[in-house]
CSV table of C-alpha atoms in Angstrom, one decimal:
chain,number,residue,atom,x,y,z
T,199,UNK,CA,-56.1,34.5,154.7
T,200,UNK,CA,-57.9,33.0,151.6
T,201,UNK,CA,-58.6,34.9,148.5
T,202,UNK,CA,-60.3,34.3,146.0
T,203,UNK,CA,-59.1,35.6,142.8
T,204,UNK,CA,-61.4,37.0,140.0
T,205,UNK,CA,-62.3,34.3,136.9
T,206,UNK,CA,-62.8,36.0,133.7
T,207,UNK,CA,-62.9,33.0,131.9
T,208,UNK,CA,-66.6,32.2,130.2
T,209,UNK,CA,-65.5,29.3,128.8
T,210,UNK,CA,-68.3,26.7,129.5
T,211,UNK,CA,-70.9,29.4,131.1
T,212,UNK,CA,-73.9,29.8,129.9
T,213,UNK,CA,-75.2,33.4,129.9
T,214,UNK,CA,-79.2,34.5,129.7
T,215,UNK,CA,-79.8,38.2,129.0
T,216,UNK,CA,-83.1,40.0,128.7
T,217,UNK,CA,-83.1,42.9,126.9
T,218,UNK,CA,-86.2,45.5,127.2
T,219,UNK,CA,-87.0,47.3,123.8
T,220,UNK,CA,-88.7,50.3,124.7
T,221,UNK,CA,-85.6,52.7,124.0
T,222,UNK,CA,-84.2,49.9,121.8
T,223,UNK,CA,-81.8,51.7,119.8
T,224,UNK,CA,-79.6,52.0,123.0
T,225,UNK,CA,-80.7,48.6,124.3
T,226,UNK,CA,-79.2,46.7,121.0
T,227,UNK,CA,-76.7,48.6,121.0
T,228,UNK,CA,-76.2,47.4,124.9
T,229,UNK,CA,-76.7,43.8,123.2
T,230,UNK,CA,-74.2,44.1,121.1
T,231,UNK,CA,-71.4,45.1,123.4
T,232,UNK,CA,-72.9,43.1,125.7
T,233,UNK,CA,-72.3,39.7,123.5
T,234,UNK,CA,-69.3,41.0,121.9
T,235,UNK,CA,-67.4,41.6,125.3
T,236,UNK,CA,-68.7,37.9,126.3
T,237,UNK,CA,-67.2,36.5,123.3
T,238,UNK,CA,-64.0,37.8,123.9
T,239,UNK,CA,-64.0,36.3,127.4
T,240,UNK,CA,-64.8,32.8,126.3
T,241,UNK,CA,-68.4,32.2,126.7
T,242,UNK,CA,-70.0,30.6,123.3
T,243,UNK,CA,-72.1,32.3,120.7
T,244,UNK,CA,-74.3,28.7,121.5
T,245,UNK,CA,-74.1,29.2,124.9
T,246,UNK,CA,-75.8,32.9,125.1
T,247,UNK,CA,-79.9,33.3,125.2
T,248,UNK,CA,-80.9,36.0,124.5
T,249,UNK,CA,-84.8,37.2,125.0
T,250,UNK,CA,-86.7,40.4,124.4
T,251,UNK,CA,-88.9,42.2,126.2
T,252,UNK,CA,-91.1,45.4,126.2
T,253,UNK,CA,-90.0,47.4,128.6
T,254,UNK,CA,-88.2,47.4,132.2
T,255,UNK,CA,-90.6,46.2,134.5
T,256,UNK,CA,-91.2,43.0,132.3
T,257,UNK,CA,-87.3,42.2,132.6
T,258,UNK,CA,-87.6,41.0,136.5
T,259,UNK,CA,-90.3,38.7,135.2
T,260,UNK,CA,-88.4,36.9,132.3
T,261,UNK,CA,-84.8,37.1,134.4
T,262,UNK,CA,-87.6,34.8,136.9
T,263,UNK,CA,-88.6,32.0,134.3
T,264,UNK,CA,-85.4,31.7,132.7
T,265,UNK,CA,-83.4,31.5,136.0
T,266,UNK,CA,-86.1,29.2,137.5
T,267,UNK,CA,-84.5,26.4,134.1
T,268,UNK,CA,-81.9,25.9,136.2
T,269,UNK,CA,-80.0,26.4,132.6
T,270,UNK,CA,-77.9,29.1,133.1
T,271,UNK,CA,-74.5,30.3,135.8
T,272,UNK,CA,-75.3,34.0,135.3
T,273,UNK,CA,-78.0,36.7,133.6
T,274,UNK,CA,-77.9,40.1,132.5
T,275,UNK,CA,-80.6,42.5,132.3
T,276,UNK,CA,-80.1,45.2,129.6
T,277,UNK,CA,-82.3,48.6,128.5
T,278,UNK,CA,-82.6,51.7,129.4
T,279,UNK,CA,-84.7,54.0,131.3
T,280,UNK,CA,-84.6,57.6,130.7
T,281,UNK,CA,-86.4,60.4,133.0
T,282,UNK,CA,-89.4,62.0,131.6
T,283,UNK,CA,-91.5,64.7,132.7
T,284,UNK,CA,-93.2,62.2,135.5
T,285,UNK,CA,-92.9,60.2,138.5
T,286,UNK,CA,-93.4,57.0,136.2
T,287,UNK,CA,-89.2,57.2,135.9
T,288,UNK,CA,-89.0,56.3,139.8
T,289,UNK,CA,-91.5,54.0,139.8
T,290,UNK,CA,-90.1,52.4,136.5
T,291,UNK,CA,-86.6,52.5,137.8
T,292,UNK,CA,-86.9,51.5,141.1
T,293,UNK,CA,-89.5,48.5,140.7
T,294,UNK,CA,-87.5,47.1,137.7
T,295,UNK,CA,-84.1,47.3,139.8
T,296,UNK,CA,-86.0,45.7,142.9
T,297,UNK,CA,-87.3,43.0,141.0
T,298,UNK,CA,-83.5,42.1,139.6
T,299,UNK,CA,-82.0,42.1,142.8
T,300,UNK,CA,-85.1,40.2,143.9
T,301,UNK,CA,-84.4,36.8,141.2
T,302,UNK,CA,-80.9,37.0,141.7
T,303,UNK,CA,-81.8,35.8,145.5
T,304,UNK,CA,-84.5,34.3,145.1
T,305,UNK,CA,-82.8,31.6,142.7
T,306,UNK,CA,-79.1,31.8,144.3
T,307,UNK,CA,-78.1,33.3,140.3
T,308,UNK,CA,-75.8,35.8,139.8
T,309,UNK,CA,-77.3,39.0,137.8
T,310,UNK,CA,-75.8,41.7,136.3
T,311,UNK,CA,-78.2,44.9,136.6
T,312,UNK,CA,-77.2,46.8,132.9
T,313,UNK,CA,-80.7,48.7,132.5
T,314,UNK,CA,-79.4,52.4,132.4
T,315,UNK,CA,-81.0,55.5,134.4
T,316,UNK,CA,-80.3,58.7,132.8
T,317,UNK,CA,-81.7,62.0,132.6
T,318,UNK,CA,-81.3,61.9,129.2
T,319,UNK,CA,-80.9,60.2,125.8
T,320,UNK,CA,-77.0,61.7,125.7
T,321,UNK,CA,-76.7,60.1,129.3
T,322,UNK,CA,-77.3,56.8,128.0
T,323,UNK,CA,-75.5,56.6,124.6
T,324,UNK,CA,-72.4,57.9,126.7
T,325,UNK,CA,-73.1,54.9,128.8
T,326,UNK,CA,-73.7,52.2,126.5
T,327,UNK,CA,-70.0,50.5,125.8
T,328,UNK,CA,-69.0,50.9,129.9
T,329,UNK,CA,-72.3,49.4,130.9
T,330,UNK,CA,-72.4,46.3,128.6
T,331,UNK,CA,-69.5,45.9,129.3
T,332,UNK,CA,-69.3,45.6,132.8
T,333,UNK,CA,-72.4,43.7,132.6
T,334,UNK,CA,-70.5,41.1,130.8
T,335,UNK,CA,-67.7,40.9,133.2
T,336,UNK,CA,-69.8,41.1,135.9
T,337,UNK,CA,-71.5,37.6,134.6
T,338,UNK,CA,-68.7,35.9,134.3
T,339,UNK,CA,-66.7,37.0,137.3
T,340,UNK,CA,-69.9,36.1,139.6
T,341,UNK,CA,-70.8,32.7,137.9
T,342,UNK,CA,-67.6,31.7,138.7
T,343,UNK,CA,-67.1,32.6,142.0
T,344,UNK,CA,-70.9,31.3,142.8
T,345,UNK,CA,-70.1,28.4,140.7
T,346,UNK,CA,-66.8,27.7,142.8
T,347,UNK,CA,-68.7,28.5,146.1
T,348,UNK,CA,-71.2,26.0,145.6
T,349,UNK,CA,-68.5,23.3,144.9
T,350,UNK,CA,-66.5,23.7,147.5
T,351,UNK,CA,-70.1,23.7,149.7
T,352,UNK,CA,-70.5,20.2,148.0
T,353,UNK,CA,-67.0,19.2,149.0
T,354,UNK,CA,-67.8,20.2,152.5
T,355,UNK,CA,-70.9,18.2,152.5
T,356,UNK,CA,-69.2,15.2,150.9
């Protein structure tokens, strides 16, 4: 059996994250995290884009152009949506979601999903260092295994 072990080692990636703004005090505080913990595994401050946008449902959208570069071995979408009194929550949550997973495929690029859904604002800020976090590692671990995938597709091809 062949296993392939996880890489946390960002050294040479080059990250894209979008982050949405509308419950931006826990969405830069995601950023933060977010950058810090890919820092510490290797990925450079040079090599991180980071673009703003509205809200959720405009993440999918820019995860789309800046994965369609062709610049980047991973991206991270980052915010926060928080239940309110209406059905706009599912339809927020599940569209934006949808459209992530949707990019990731479309363009063969590893995404890591970090846009919180919480009941509340206590949910999220109890969720903010795990989440960015993960979403870090997540990037990382994925871009290199896709990254190792494809060359070892190339060396089957060669």
């Amino acid at each position: 059996m062949n296993t392939i072990q996880p890489d946390h080692d960002g050294t040479n990636l080059r990250i894209g994250i979008v982050q949405a703004r509308f419950s931006n005090e826990i969405g830069s505080a995601m950023l933060k995290v977010c950058t810090d913990k890919l820092a510490a595994l290797g990925v450079h401050t040079d090599d991180i884009t980071v673009a703003t946008v509205p809200g959720a449902l405009e993440v999918p959208l820019v995860l789309q152009n800046m994965a369609a570069t062709r610049q980047y071995d991973a991206l991270i979408a980052i915010g926060a949506v928080i239940r309110g009194e209406t059905y706009h929550f599912e339809l927020v949550a599940n569209e934006s979601g949808a459209g992530v997973t949707r990019v990731g495929l479309d363009y063969n690029i590893p995404i890591a999903n970090a846009i919180l859904t919480t009941e509340n604002d206590e949910q999220a800020h109890a969720r903010i260092e795990e989440k960015a976090a993960d979403a870090a590692i997540v990037a990382v671990e994925c871009a290199n295994l896709v990254n190792l995938l494809l060359e070892e597709q190339l060396d089957d091809e060669a």
